[in-house]
Every structure is written in C-alpha cells, then in structure tokens.
Amino acid sequence: MTHPTDSRATRRDVPRAAYATRGICLVALLAIVALLPVRAHAFAGAVAAPDRYGAEAAEEILKAGGNAVDAAVATALALAVTYPEAGNLGGGGFATVLFGGKAYFLDYREVAPKAARADMYLDAHGDVVAGASTIGARAAGVPGTVMGLWELHHRFGKLPWRRLFAPALRYAQQGFVVSRQLESRRAEYAAAFAGRTNFAAYFGTAVHDVPLRQPELAATLLRIQREGPADFYRGRTAHLIAAEMQRDHGLISAADLAGYRAIWRTPLETDWAGYHVITAPPPSSGGIALVALLKMKAAVAPLFRDVPLNSPQY
C-alpha cells in the first residue's frame, strides 16, 4: 500500500475499480491502493484485488473519504466472505506500508499454538502423515488477521472502524454471486476435505451464479465490528474457536488466542536501478527473494545487452 499524499484531501475522483479473476495472495491484506495527485484536491485511485467484491469494497471506502489503509482493511474483510480460498479471518498476513513518506511493516502471520510439537505431523516411523499439516483443526495456527487489520487501522486509518465492515457484512448477510472459479475450487477441495472438516456444510451449496449467504460469518463480523480484536481474541468468538478446537482435537487454546500479538518490524530497504525499494523483511521470504533477484539481474546486465526481450537466449 502506498499513501504519498495528504489523507485530509477533501475530494477524490475514484474510477471504477479494476479486478483480476485469477491469482491467490498468501496474505490477508490483499488491497494495494495508490493515491496519486492529478490536480489540486483531486485524486485517482487504483485497486488490485483477486475478485470484484474486494475491489468494489475498496472503491466504496475511497469514495466515502477513506484513505489507502481504510480501503485495504475493507477489502481484506470483504475477501473473508467472498474469497474463501485465500481471504480469511482465521489466517494471517504481512503488510508493507508507505505512509506520510515513511515505511512500515506489520507482521500478523499465524503462530504455532503452545501445545505444538516438532514431530506432531509425523507417524511412528518418522514419516509425514499426508494432509496432517494442511487439513483439519490440528493444522491451524493461532490467527493474526483480525489483530493485524486492527493495528493497521488504529495507526493509519481515517474512517471509523465500524464503517469498514459495511461491504463485508452486505456480502455475508445478503449473499454474493458465486463465480465459476469458486464453484470449481469448491469441487476441487470437497473430496480432500470430506470426513475431515465441516467444509461441505458451509460451501457445499456454492454453485455458479447462485447467491451464497453466510449468516454465521455475518454474526462473527458484527461482533468484531462492535468490539474489535477483544471479541476475537478474548470474547465470544475466542470462546467459540477454543471450543471447536477441543471438539475437533485441535491445539489452539483460549490462552493462545489471548496471548496473540502482531509485530511491527523494520522494512527491508535497498537501492536498485535508480529506485529505492521498500519490501518485506523476514520472516517473510518474499522481500529477500525480490531483492536477490533484482541484484542478480543487475549483476549480469551485460549478458542481456542486445538480447531481444523474452527470446530463448533472454
């Protein structure tokens, strides 16, 4: 997310949000919003999101006077409803932010429950049990999304916290039209999850062009809207998570939830080809990989001289 402009501007001209129909992002904060000055007191916004609902949520918040962080939080909440294969309340993420000319990085990834063990996904022979680390309650880490979104909004947000939930609540209460991609992914995962999760009870009716309503998720969103992370980590939602973990032999406890903290870290920064690059530090691997790739490309630049772009030699 970038915000190189004054968040107190009185008006923004925001074009209809563009959206991509493909692609999965591994972080919860999926909106990338750039607010660039085009003339006095007028701004254009660009939003990247993996579905139309996330993009339209950002557009709505920008038009309501929100800033880039507000729009990103609203998009993340919307995707928790409309993009179950990657959007989430029960996962985590990273956020790289440029705000007021200063760079920030927030780590709100999931963490291991205190009861986790190094050999918990191995059988008696020391071999990995298929699916043990990816399917079911025992595979889950302590979620960071709600705390991360709250921290971002608390530090940088402009609109009230409650306002950012409006798009997500509409999608959960009134329903959203299921895409062919979601129907396809539902069919793909149904077989793998059968008998091991309650996936079918919630997404078994996800059929293309038919609205999908999620009243229980709406109730959870309403609690978080009213109470913030206090509900998710110590309140009613925390109680429901801990109870389900006990029923389904998961490891996340009420103490794990109450003890979760998001961490502000120093972003990774470097110079490359005349640009100043700001990206994610460890524990993210993406920033290190990006900088290494750029530096290696610069180091072998002579090999690419006069070589046609995307040719076999290139």
PDB file of C-alpha atoms in Angstrom:
ATOM      1  CA  MET A   1       0.000   0.000   0.000  1.00  0.00           C
ATOM      2  CA  THR A   2       1.279   3.474  -0.688  1.00  0.00           C
ATOM      3  CA  HIS A   3      -0.062   6.767   0.516  1.00  0.00           C
ATOM      4  CA  PRO A   4       2.244   9.555  -0.678  1.00  0.00           C
ATOM      5  CA  THR A   5      -0.467  12.214  -0.390  1.00  0.00           C
ATOM      6  CA  ASP A   6      -2.235  14.108   2.362  1.00  0.00           C
ATOM      7  CA  SER A   7      -5.025  11.904   3.752  1.00  0.00           C
ATOM      8  CA  ARG A   8      -7.002  15.036   4.622  1.00  0.00           C
ATOM      9  CA  ALA A   9      -7.753  15.918   0.967  1.00  0.00           C
ATOM     10  CA  THR A  10     -11.375  16.960   0.628  1.00  0.00           C
ATOM     11  CA  ARG A  11     -12.324  15.037  -2.515  1.00  0.00           C
ATOM     12  CA  ARG A  12     -11.186  12.058  -4.576  1.00  0.00           C
ATOM     13  CA  ASP A  13     -12.246  11.166  -8.086  1.00  0.00           C
ATOM     14  CA  VAL A  14     -12.012   7.369  -7.996  1.00  0.00           C
ATOM     15  CA  PRO A  15     -12.569   5.411 -11.214  1.00  0.00           C
ATOM     16  CA  ARG A  16     -14.389   2.108 -11.118  1.00  0.00           C
ATOM     17  CA  ALA A  17     -12.142  -0.472  -9.532  1.00  0.00           C
ATOM     18  CA  ALA A  18     -10.436  -2.965 -11.769  1.00  0.00           C
ATOM     19  CA  TYR A  19     -10.177  -6.537 -10.616  1.00  0.00           C
ATOM     20  CA  ALA A  20      -8.382  -9.711 -11.566  1.00  0.00           C
ATOM     21  CA  THR A  21     -10.182 -13.030 -11.915  1.00  0.00           C
ATOM     22  CA  ARG A  22      -7.129 -15.152 -11.207  1.00  0.00           C
ATOM     23  CA  GLY A  23      -4.372 -15.316  -8.651  1.00  0.00           C
ATOM     24  CA  ILE A  24      -4.052 -16.133  -4.975  1.00  0.00           C
ATOM     25  CA  CYS A  25      -2.255 -13.945  -2.456  1.00  0.00           C
ATOM     26  CA  LEU A  26      -0.907 -15.590   0.692  1.00  0.00           C
ATOM     27  CA  VAL A  27      -1.544 -12.587   2.882  1.00  0.00           C
ATOM     28  CA  ALA A  28      -4.802 -11.312   4.188  1.00  0.00           C
ATOM     29  CA  LEU A  29      -4.241  -7.709   3.235  1.00  0.00           C
ATOM     30  CA  LEU A  30      -4.928  -8.014  -0.477  1.00  0.00           C
ATOM     31  CA  ALA A  31      -5.770  -4.446  -1.474  1.00  0.00           C
ATOM     32  CA  ILE A  32      -2.984  -2.392  -2.989  1.00  0.00           C
ATOM     33  CA  VAL A  33      -4.137   1.196  -3.231  1.00  0.00           C
ATOM     34  CA  ALA A  34      -2.132   4.031  -4.788  1.00  0.00           C
ATOM     35  CA  LEU A  35      -3.386   7.580  -4.360  1.00  0.00           C
ATOM     36  CA  LEU A  36      -1.572   9.858  -6.776  1.00  0.00           C
ATOM     37  CA  PRO A  37      -2.136  13.600  -7.200  1.00  0.00           C
ATOM     38  CA  VAL A  38      -3.559  14.528 -10.610  1.00  0.00           C
ATOM     39  CA  ARG A  39      -4.684  18.095  -9.876  1.00  0.00           C
ATOM     40  CA  ALA A  40      -5.450  20.236  -6.850  1.00  0.00           C
ATOM     41  CA  HIS A  41      -7.747  18.406  -4.405  1.00  0.00           C
ATOM     42  CA  ALA A  42      -8.482  15.577  -6.872  1.00  0.00           C
ATOM     43  CA  PHE A  43      -7.080  12.060  -6.705  1.00  0.00           C
ATOM     44  CA  ALA A  44      -7.209   8.892  -8.735  1.00  0.00           C
ATOM     45  CA  GLY A  45      -7.222   5.510  -7.044  1.00  0.00           C
ATOM     46  CA  ALA A  46      -6.017   2.130  -8.314  1.00  0.00           C
ATOM     47  CA  VAL A  47      -7.037  -1.070  -6.566  1.00  0.00           C
ATOM     48  CA  ALA A  48      -5.730  -4.603  -7.094  1.00  0.00           C
ATOM     49  CA  ALA A  49      -7.825  -7.445  -5.669  1.00  0.00           C
ATOM     50  CA  PRO A  50      -8.423 -11.091  -6.635  1.00  0.00           C
ATOM     51  CA  ASP A  51     -12.179 -10.670  -7.106  1.00  0.00           C
ATOM     52  CA  ARG A  52     -14.661  -7.911  -7.973  1.00  0.00           C
ATOM     53  CA  TYR A  53     -16.133  -7.789  -4.484  1.00  0.00           C
ATOM     54  CA  GLY A  54     -12.823  -6.927  -2.848  1.00  0.00           C
ATOM     55  CA  ALA A  55     -12.134  -4.236  -5.433  1.00  0.00           C
ATOM     56  CA  GLU A  56     -15.607  -2.760  -5.097  1.00  0.00           C
ATOM     57  CA  ALA A  57     -15.249  -2.680  -1.306  1.00  0.00           C
ATOM     58  CA  ALA A  58     -12.099  -0.571  -1.670  1.00  0.00           C
ATOM     59  CA  GLU A  59     -13.828   1.701  -4.179  1.00  0.00           C
ATOM     60  CA  GLU A  60     -16.733   2.257  -1.786  1.00  0.00           C
ATOM     61  CA  ILE A  61     -14.432   3.181   1.091  1.00  0.00           C
ATOM     62  CA  LEU A  62     -12.327   5.545  -1.010  1.00  0.00           C
ATOM     63  CA  LYS A  63     -15.455   7.318  -2.229  1.00  0.00           C
ATOM     64  CA  ALA A  64     -16.597   7.635   1.393  1.00  0.00           C
ATOM     65  CA  GLY A  65     -13.417   9.589   2.159  1.00  0.00           C
ATOM     66  CA  GLY A  66     -11.263   6.757   3.458  1.00  0.00           C
ATOM     67  CA  ASN A  67      -7.543   6.516   2.828  1.00  0.00           C
ATOM     68  CA  ALA A  68      -5.473   3.672   1.388  1.00  0.00           C
ATOM     69  CA  VAL A  69      -5.302   1.768   4.668  1.00  0.00           C
ATOM     70  CA  ASP A  70      -9.064   2.030   5.195  1.00  0.00           C
ATOM     71  CA  ALA A  71      -9.619   0.652   1.693  1.00  0.00           C
ATOM     72  CA  ALA A  72      -7.165  -2.194   2.232  1.00  0.00           C
ATOM     73  CA  VAL A  73      -8.784  -3.226   5.523  1.00  0.00           C
ATOM     74  CA  ALA A  74     -12.257  -3.148   3.952  1.00  0.00           C
ATOM     75  CA  THR A  75     -11.012  -5.288   1.074  1.00  0.00           C
ATOM     76  CA  ALA A  76      -9.465  -7.830   3.445  1.00  0.00           C
ATOM     77  CA  LEU A  77     -12.745  -8.082   5.367  1.00  0.00           C
ATOM     78  CA  ALA A  78     -14.746  -8.458   2.144  1.00  0.00           C
ATOM     79  CA  LEU A  79     -12.449 -11.216   0.880  1.00  0.00           C
ATOM     80  CA  ALA A  80     -13.001 -13.104   4.141  1.00  0.00           C
ATOM     81  CA  VAL A  81     -16.562 -13.515   2.868  1.00  0.00           C
ATOM     82  CA  THR A  82     -16.205 -13.823  -0.909  1.00  0.00           C
ATOM     83  CA  TYR A  83     -12.787 -15.442  -1.410  1.00  0.00           C
ATOM     84  CA  PRO A  84     -12.577 -18.398   0.998  1.00  0.00           C
ATOM     85  CA  GLU A  85      -9.584 -19.966  -0.770  1.00  0.00           C
ATOM     86  CA  ALA A  86      -7.361 -17.075   0.354  1.00  0.00           C
ATOM     87  CA  GLY A  87      -9.340 -14.314   2.099  1.00  0.00           C
ATOM     88  CA  ASN A  88      -9.657 -15.048   5.796  1.00  0.00           C
ATOM     89  CA  LEU A  89     -10.418 -14.129   9.371  1.00  0.00           C
ATOM     90  CA  GLY A  90      -8.718 -17.293  10.625  1.00  0.00           C
ATOM     91  CA  GLY A  91      -5.335 -16.815   8.958  1.00  0.00           C
ATOM     92  CA  GLY A  92      -2.753 -14.067   8.931  1.00  0.00           C
ATOM     93  CA  GLY A  93      -0.646 -11.808   6.783  1.00  0.00           C
ATOM     94  CA  PHE A  94       2.016  -9.178   6.217  1.00  0.00           C
ATOM     95  CA  ALA A  95       1.573  -5.505   5.352  1.00  0.00           C
ATOM     96  CA  THR A  96       4.175  -3.194   3.822  1.00  0.00           C
ATOM     97  CA  VAL A  97       3.023   0.405   4.153  1.00  0.00           C
ATOM     98  CA  LEU A  98       4.381   3.730   2.934  1.00  0.00           C
ATOM     99  CA  PHE A  99       2.537   6.474   4.808  1.00  0.00           C
ATOM    100  CA  GLY A 100       3.497  10.123   5.042  1.00  0.00           C
ATOM    101  CA  GLY A 101       6.813   9.350   3.364  1.00  0.00           C
ATOM    102  CA  LYS A 102       7.824   6.757   5.988  1.00  0.00           C
ATOM    103  CA  ALA A 103       7.941   2.972   5.514  1.00  0.00           C
ATOM    104  CA  TYR A 104       6.375   0.481   7.941  1.00  0.00           C
ATOM    105  CA  PHE A 105       5.987  -3.287   8.064  1.00  0.00           C
ATOM    106  CA  LEU A 106       3.461  -5.259  10.128  1.00  0.00           C
ATOM    107  CA  ASP A 107       3.832  -8.990  10.750  1.00  0.00           C
ATOM    108  CA  TYR A 108       0.495 -10.527  11.688  1.00  0.00           C
ATOM    109  CA  ARG A 109       1.103 -14.050  10.490  1.00  0.00           C
ATOM    110  CA  GLU A 110      -0.240 -17.061  12.331  1.00  0.00           C
ATOM    111  CA  VAL A 111       1.877 -18.534  15.136  1.00  0.00           C
ATOM    112  CA  ALA A 112       2.110 -22.065  16.490  1.00  0.00           C
ATOM    113  CA  PRO A 113      -0.085 -22.966  19.472  1.00  0.00           C
ATOM    114  CA  LYS A 114       1.828 -23.571  22.702  1.00  0.00           C
ATOM    115  CA  ALA A 115       0.884 -27.268  22.558  1.00  0.00           C
ATOM    116  CA  ALA A 116       2.507 -27.752  19.126  1.00  0.00           C
ATOM    117  CA  ARG A 117       5.420 -30.186  18.866  1.00  0.00           C
ATOM    118  CA  ALA A 118       8.145 -30.607  16.262  1.00  0.00           C
ATOM    119  CA  ASP A 119       7.004 -34.165  15.452  1.00  0.00           C
ATOM    120  CA  MET A 120       3.239 -33.578  15.537  1.00  0.00           C
ATOM    121  CA  TYR A 121       2.742 -34.326  11.818  1.00  0.00           C
ATOM    122  CA  LEU A 122       4.876 -37.481  11.756  1.00  0.00           C
ATOM    123  CA  ASP A 123       3.831 -41.096  12.212  1.00  0.00           C
ATOM    124  CA  ALA A 124       5.525 -43.673  14.444  1.00  0.00           C
ATOM    125  CA  HIS A 125       8.180 -44.249  11.764  1.00  0.00           C
ATOM    126  CA  GLY A 126       9.008 -40.564  11.438  1.00  0.00           C
ATOM    127  CA  ASP A 127       7.263 -40.155   8.092  1.00  0.00           C
ATOM    128  CA  VAL A 128       4.975 -37.223   7.292  1.00  0.00           C
ATOM    129  CA  VAL A 129       1.263 -38.054   7.607  1.00  0.00           C
ATOM    130  CA  ALA A 130      -0.426 -36.945   4.376  1.00  0.00           C
ATOM    131  CA  GLY A 131      -2.618 -33.873   4.914  1.00  0.00           C
ATOM    132  CA  ALA A 132      -1.896 -33.658   8.636  1.00  0.00           C
ATOM    133  CA  SER A 133      -0.302 -30.214   8.376  1.00  0.00           C
ATOM    134  CA  THR A 134      -2.845 -28.807   5.896  1.00  0.00           C
ATOM    135  CA  ILE A 135      -6.302 -30.219   6.719  1.00  0.00           C
ATOM    136  CA  GLY A 136      -8.295 -30.113   9.936  1.00  0.00           C
ATOM    137  CA  ALA A 137      -8.189 -28.270  13.246  1.00  0.00           C
ATOM    138  CA  ARG A 138      -4.767 -29.620  14.176  1.00  0.00           C
ATOM    139  CA  ALA A 139      -3.282 -27.937  11.106  1.00  0.00           C
ATOM    140  CA  ALA A 140      -4.366 -24.446  12.167  1.00  0.00           C
ATOM    141  CA  GLY A 141      -2.117 -21.775  13.624  1.00  0.00           C
ATOM    142  CA  VAL A 142      -3.232 -19.038  16.013  1.00  0.00           C
ATOM    143  CA  PRO A 143      -4.863 -16.485  13.664  1.00  0.00           C
ATOM    144  CA  GLY A 144      -3.443 -12.989  13.217  1.00  0.00           C
ATOM    145  CA  THR A 145      -5.718 -11.341  10.652  1.00  0.00           C
ATOM    146  CA  VAL A 146      -8.108  -9.540  12.984  1.00  0.00           C
ATOM    147  CA  MET A 147      -5.304  -8.161  15.164  1.00  0.00           C
ATOM    148  CA  GLY A 148      -3.334  -7.101  12.086  1.00  0.00           C
ATOM    149  CA  LEU A 149      -6.224  -5.235  10.481  1.00  0.00           C
ATOM    150  CA  TRP A 150      -6.988  -3.539  13.803  1.00  0.00           C
ATOM    151  CA  GLU A 151      -3.344  -2.440  14.249  1.00  0.00           C
ATOM    152  CA  LEU A 152      -3.192  -1.039  10.718  1.00  0.00           C
ATOM    153  CA  HIS A 153      -6.429   0.863  11.144  1.00  0.00           C
ATOM    154  CA  HIS A 154      -5.528   2.111  14.624  1.00  0.00           C
ATOM    155  CA  ARG A 155      -2.240   3.541  13.351  1.00  0.00           C
ATOM    156  CA  PHE A 156      -3.183   4.837   9.911  1.00  0.00           C
ATOM    157  CA  GLY A 157      -6.942   4.668   9.347  1.00  0.00           C
ATOM    158  CA  LYS A 158      -9.147   7.687   8.770  1.00  0.00           C
ATOM    159  CA  LEU A 159     -12.742   6.407   8.744  1.00  0.00           C
ATOM    160  CA  PRO A 160     -14.305   4.758  11.825  1.00  0.00           C
ATOM    161  CA  TRP A 161     -13.518   1.048  12.274  1.00  0.00           C
ATOM    162  CA  ARG A 162     -17.225   0.153  12.071  1.00  0.00           C
ATOM    163  CA  ARG A 163     -17.589   1.768   8.631  1.00  0.00           C
ATOM    164  CA  LEU A 164     -15.017  -0.552   7.071  1.00  0.00           C
ATOM    165  CA  PHE A 165     -17.239  -3.602   7.715  1.00  0.00           C
ATOM    166  CA  ALA A 166     -20.175  -2.426   5.600  1.00  0.00           C
ATOM    167  CA  PRO A 167     -19.232  -4.192   2.317  1.00  0.00           C
ATOM    168  CA  ALA A 168     -18.290  -7.467   4.035  1.00  0.00           C
ATOM    169  CA  LEU A 169     -21.493  -7.507   6.071  1.00  0.00           C
ATOM    170  CA  ARG A 170     -23.613  -6.988   2.959  1.00  0.00           C
ATOM    171  CA  TYR A 171     -21.876  -9.868   1.190  1.00  0.00           C
ATOM    172  CA  ALA A 172     -22.331 -12.156   4.207  1.00  0.00           C
ATOM    173  CA  GLN A 173     -25.924 -11.201   5.045  1.00  0.00           C
ATOM    174  CA  GLN A 174     -27.410 -10.634   1.590  1.00  0.00           C
ATOM    175  CA  GLY A 175     -25.111 -13.005  -0.276  1.00  0.00           C
ATOM    176  CA  PHE A 176     -22.732 -12.662  -3.189  1.00  0.00           C
ATOM    177  CA  VAL A 177     -22.961 -14.351  -6.578  1.00  0.00           C
ATOM    178  CA  VAL A 178     -20.644 -17.368  -6.755  1.00  0.00           C
ATOM    179  CA  SER A 179     -18.112 -17.262  -9.603  1.00  0.00           C
ATOM    180  CA  ARG A 180     -17.158 -20.204 -11.797  1.00  0.00           C
ATOM    181  CA  GLN A 181     -13.736 -20.129 -10.163  1.00  0.00           C
ATOM    182  CA  LEU A 182     -15.187 -20.514  -6.672  1.00  0.00           C
ATOM    183  CA  GLU A 183     -17.502 -23.312  -7.802  1.00  0.00           C
ATOM    184  CA  SER A 184     -14.503 -25.066  -9.353  1.00  0.00           C
ATOM    185  CA  ARG A 185     -12.403 -24.698  -6.216  1.00  0.00           C
ATOM    186  CA  ARG A 186     -15.279 -25.914  -4.054  1.00  0.00           C
ATOM    187  CA  ALA A 187     -15.491 -29.076  -6.144  1.00  0.00           C
ATOM    188  CA  GLU A 188     -11.710 -29.474  -6.013  1.00  0.00           C
ATOM    189  CA  TYR A 189     -11.472 -29.225  -2.228  1.00  0.00           C
ATOM    190  CA  ALA A 190     -14.681 -31.061  -1.306  1.00  0.00           C
ATOM    191  CA  ALA A 191     -13.189 -34.503  -1.906  1.00  0.00           C
ATOM    192  CA  ALA A 192      -9.989 -33.787   0.036  1.00  0.00           C
ATOM    193  CA  PHE A 193     -11.887 -32.313   2.996  1.00  0.00           C
ATOM    194  CA  ALA A 194     -14.699 -34.897   3.118  1.00  0.00           C
ATOM    195  CA  GLY A 195     -14.931 -36.548   6.522  1.00  0.00           C
ATOM    196  CA  ARG A 196     -12.122 -34.381   7.926  1.00  0.00           C
ATOM    197  CA  THR A 197     -13.764 -30.934   8.149  1.00  0.00           C
ATOM    198  CA  ASN A 198     -17.213 -29.321   8.042  1.00  0.00           C
ATOM    199  CA  PHE A 199     -16.387 -27.704   4.677  1.00  0.00           C
ATOM    200  CA  ALA A 200     -19.388 -29.174   2.868  1.00  0.00           C
ATOM    201  CA  ALA A 201     -21.849 -27.793   5.432  1.00  0.00           C
ATOM    202  CA  TYR A 202     -20.778 -24.253   4.601  1.00  0.00           C
ATOM    203  CA  PHE A 203     -19.679 -24.368   0.961  1.00  0.00           C
ATOM    204  CA  GLY A 204     -21.462 -27.407  -0.446  1.00  0.00           C
ATOM    205  CA  THR A 205     -24.103 -25.106  -1.954  1.00  0.00           C
ATOM    206  CA  ALA A 206     -21.583 -22.804  -3.672  1.00  0.00           C
ATOM    207  CA  VAL A 207     -22.899 -23.003  -7.252  1.00  0.00           C
ATOM    208  CA  HIS A 208     -22.081 -20.630 -10.082  1.00  0.00           C
ATOM    209  CA  ASP A 209     -24.442 -17.665 -10.471  1.00  0.00           C
ATOM    210  CA  VAL A 210     -26.329 -18.512  -7.247  1.00  0.00           C
ATOM    211  CA  PRO A 211     -26.031 -16.136  -4.237  1.00  0.00           C
ATOM    212  CA  LEU A 212     -24.205 -17.614  -1.248  1.00  0.00           C
ATOM    213  CA  ARG A 213     -25.273 -16.291   2.169  1.00  0.00           C
ATOM    214  CA  GLN A 214     -23.243 -16.865   5.351  1.00  0.00           C
ATOM    215  CA  PRO A 215     -25.250 -15.789   8.421  1.00  0.00           C
ATOM    216  CA  GLU A 216     -22.849 -17.271  10.987  1.00  0.00           C
ATOM    217  CA  LEU A 217     -19.934 -15.420   9.429  1.00  0.00           C
ATOM    218  CA  ALA A 218     -22.050 -12.254   9.418  1.00  0.00           C
ATOM    219  CA  ALA A 219     -22.641 -12.684  13.161  1.00  0.00           C
ATOM    220  CA  THR A 220     -18.888 -13.021  13.737  1.00  0.00           C
ATOM    221  CA  LEU A 221     -18.179  -9.917  11.657  1.00  0.00           C
ATOM    222  CA  LEU A 222     -20.775  -7.977  13.651  1.00  0.00           C
ATOM    223  CA  ARG A 223     -19.090  -8.912  16.918  1.00  0.00           C
ATOM    224  CA  ILE A 224     -15.674  -7.850  15.606  1.00  0.00           C
ATOM    225  CA  GLN A 225     -17.199  -4.657  14.219  1.00  0.00           C
ATOM    226  CA  ARG A 226     -18.572  -3.771  17.654  1.00  0.00           C
ATOM    227  CA  GLU A 227     -15.737  -4.979  19.884  1.00  0.00           C
ATOM    228  CA  GLY A 228     -12.627  -5.127  17.691  1.00  0.00           C
ATOM    229  CA  PRO A 229      -9.960  -7.731  18.488  1.00  0.00           C
ATOM    230  CA  ALA A 230     -11.249  -8.024  22.071  1.00  0.00           C
ATOM    231  CA  ASP A 231     -14.044 -10.242  20.742  1.00  0.00           C
ATOM    232  CA  PHE A 232     -11.872 -12.392  18.503  1.00  0.00           C
ATOM    233  CA  TYR A 233      -9.063 -12.996  20.991  1.00  0.00           C
ATOM    234  CA  ARG A 234     -10.818 -12.897  24.379  1.00  0.00           C
ATOM    235  CA  GLY A 235     -14.574 -12.678  23.822  1.00  0.00           C
ATOM    236  CA  ARG A 236     -17.386 -14.712  22.311  1.00  0.00           C
ATOM    237  CA  THR A 237     -15.553 -15.569  19.090  1.00  0.00           C
ATOM    238  CA  ALA A 238     -12.466 -16.679  21.026  1.00  0.00           C
ATOM    239  CA  HIS A 239     -14.693 -18.950  23.131  1.00  0.00           C
ATOM    240  CA  LEU A 240     -16.248 -20.492  20.017  1.00  0.00           C
ATOM    241  CA  ILE A 241     -12.824 -21.111  18.436  1.00  0.00           C
ATOM    242  CA  ALA A 242     -11.401 -22.731  21.569  1.00  0.00           C
ATOM    243  CA  ALA A 243     -14.495 -24.918  21.990  1.00  0.00           C
ATOM    244  CA  GLU A 244     -14.337 -26.107  18.382  1.00  0.00           C
ATOM    245  CA  MET A 245     -10.632 -26.873  18.776  1.00  0.00           C
ATOM    246  CA  GLN A 246     -11.405 -29.070  21.781  1.00  0.00           C
ATOM    247  CA  ARG A 247     -14.156 -30.920  19.899  1.00  0.00           C
ATOM    248  CA  ASP A 248     -12.022 -31.482  16.808  1.00  0.00           C
ATOM    249  CA  HIS A 249      -8.706 -32.326  18.534  1.00  0.00           C
ATOM    250  CA  GLY A 250      -7.094 -29.024  17.569  1.00  0.00           C
ATOM    251  CA  LEU A 251      -4.366 -27.345  19.602  1.00  0.00           C
ATOM    252  CA  ILE A 252      -5.364 -23.675  19.774  1.00  0.00           C
ATOM    253  CA  SER A 253      -6.420 -22.719  23.323  1.00  0.00           C
ATOM    254  CA  ALA A 254      -8.074 -19.679  24.841  1.00  0.00           C
ATOM    255  CA  ALA A 255      -4.655 -18.727  26.251  1.00  0.00           C
ATOM    256  CA  ASP A 256      -3.095 -18.907  22.772  1.00  0.00           C
ATOM    257  CA  LEU A 257      -5.717 -16.518  21.429  1.00  0.00           C
ATOM    258  CA  ALA A 258      -5.462 -14.093  24.352  1.00  0.00           C
ATOM    259  CA  GLY A 259      -1.668 -14.004  24.009  1.00  0.00           C
ATOM    260  CA  TYR A 260      -1.508 -13.237  20.281  1.00  0.00           C
ATOM    261  CA  ARG A 261       0.290 -10.038  19.251  1.00  0.00           C
ATOM    262  CA  ALA A 262       1.030  -8.515  15.852  1.00  0.00           C
ATOM    263  CA  ILE A 263       4.620  -7.239  15.491  1.00  0.00           C
ATOM    264  CA  TRP A 264       5.843  -4.022  13.857  1.00  0.00           C
ATOM    265  CA  ARG A 265       9.148  -4.743  12.128  1.00  0.00           C
ATOM    266  CA  THR A 266      11.685  -2.682  10.187  1.00  0.00           C
ATOM    267  CA  PRO A 267      11.061  -2.973   6.422  1.00  0.00           C
ATOM    268  CA  LEU A 268      13.805  -4.237   4.119  1.00  0.00           C
ATOM    269  CA  GLU A 269      15.116  -1.339   2.010  1.00  0.00           C
ATOM    270  CA  THR A 270      17.690  -1.155  -0.783  1.00  0.00           C
ATOM    271  CA  ASP A 271      18.566   0.815  -3.898  1.00  0.00           C
ATOM    272  CA  TRP A 272      18.274  -0.693  -7.365  1.00  0.00           C
ATOM    273  CA  ALA A 273      18.483   0.811 -10.871  1.00  0.00           C
ATOM    274  CA  GLY A 274      17.838   4.316  -9.597  1.00  0.00           C
ATOM    275  CA  TYR A 275      14.888   3.260  -7.445  1.00  0.00           C
ATOM    276  CA  HIS A 276      14.586   2.946  -3.687  1.00  0.00           C
ATOM    277  CA  VAL A 277      12.979  -0.428  -2.957  1.00  0.00           C
ATOM    278  CA  ILE A 278      10.903  -0.946   0.204  1.00  0.00           C
ATOM    279  CA  THR A 279       9.780  -4.519   0.803  1.00  0.00           C
ATOM    280  CA  ALA A 280       9.082  -7.201   3.392  1.00  0.00           C
ATOM    281  CA  PRO A 281      11.762  -8.344   5.878  1.00  0.00           C
ATOM    282  CA  PRO A 282      11.963 -11.804   7.470  1.00  0.00           C
ATOM    283  CA  PRO A 283      10.018 -13.812   8.494  1.00  0.00           C
ATOM    284  CA  SER A 284       8.599 -13.123   5.030  1.00  0.00           C
ATOM    285  CA  SER A 285      10.703 -14.768   2.319  1.00  0.00           C
ATOM    286  CA  GLY A 286       9.300 -12.615  -0.485  1.00  0.00           C
ATOM    287  CA  GLY A 287      11.303  -9.453   0.199  1.00  0.00           C
ATOM    288  CA  ILE A 288      14.642 -11.254   0.424  1.00  0.00           C
ATOM    289  CA  ALA A 289      13.860 -13.163  -2.791  1.00  0.00           C
ATOM    290  CA  LEU A 290      12.805  -9.977  -4.596  1.00  0.00           C
ATOM    291  CA  VAL A 291      15.948  -8.049  -3.658  1.00  0.00           C
ATOM    292  CA  ALA A 292      18.184 -11.014  -4.529  1.00  0.00           C
ATOM    293  CA  LEU A 293      16.509 -11.343  -7.932  1.00  0.00           C
ATOM    294  CA  LEU A 294      16.886  -7.623  -8.711  1.00  0.00           C
ATOM    295  CA  LYS A 295      20.523  -7.549  -7.612  1.00  0.00           C
ATOM    296  CA  MET A 296      21.397 -10.671  -9.613  1.00  0.00           C
ATOM    297  CA  LYS A 297      19.702  -9.226 -12.688  1.00  0.00           C
ATOM    298  CA  ALA A 298      21.771  -6.047 -12.308  1.00  0.00           C
ATOM    299  CA  ALA A 299      24.970  -8.054 -11.833  1.00  0.00           C
ATOM    300  CA  VAL A 300      24.519  -9.942 -15.124  1.00  0.00           C
ATOM    301  CA  ALA A 301      23.118  -6.997 -17.113  1.00  0.00           C
ATOM    302  CA  PRO A 302      25.949  -7.192 -19.715  1.00  0.00           C
ATOM    303  CA  LEU A 303      24.780 -10.682 -20.677  1.00  0.00           C
ATOM    304  CA  PHE A 304      21.396  -9.243 -21.680  1.00  0.00           C
ATOM    305  CA  ARG A 305      22.729  -6.425 -23.838  1.00  0.00           C
ATOM    306  CA  ASP A 306      21.181  -6.536 -27.349  1.00  0.00           C
ATOM    307  CA  VAL A 307      19.295  -9.740 -26.480  1.00  0.00           C
ATOM    308  CA  PRO A 308      15.607  -9.479 -27.565  1.00  0.00           C
ATOM    309  CA  LEU A 309      13.134  -9.437 -24.682  1.00  0.00           C
ATOM    310  CA  ASN A 310      11.677 -12.907 -23.946  1.00  0.00           C
ATOM    311  CA  SER A 311      13.730 -14.564 -26.672  1.00  0.00           C
ATOM    312  CA  PRO A 312      15.099 -18.054 -25.916  1.00  0.00           C
ATOM    313  CA  GLN A 313      18.510 -16.594 -25.122  1.00  0.00           C
ATOM    314  CA  TYR A 314      16.933 -13.982 -22.824  1.00  0.00           C
TER     315      TYR A 314
END
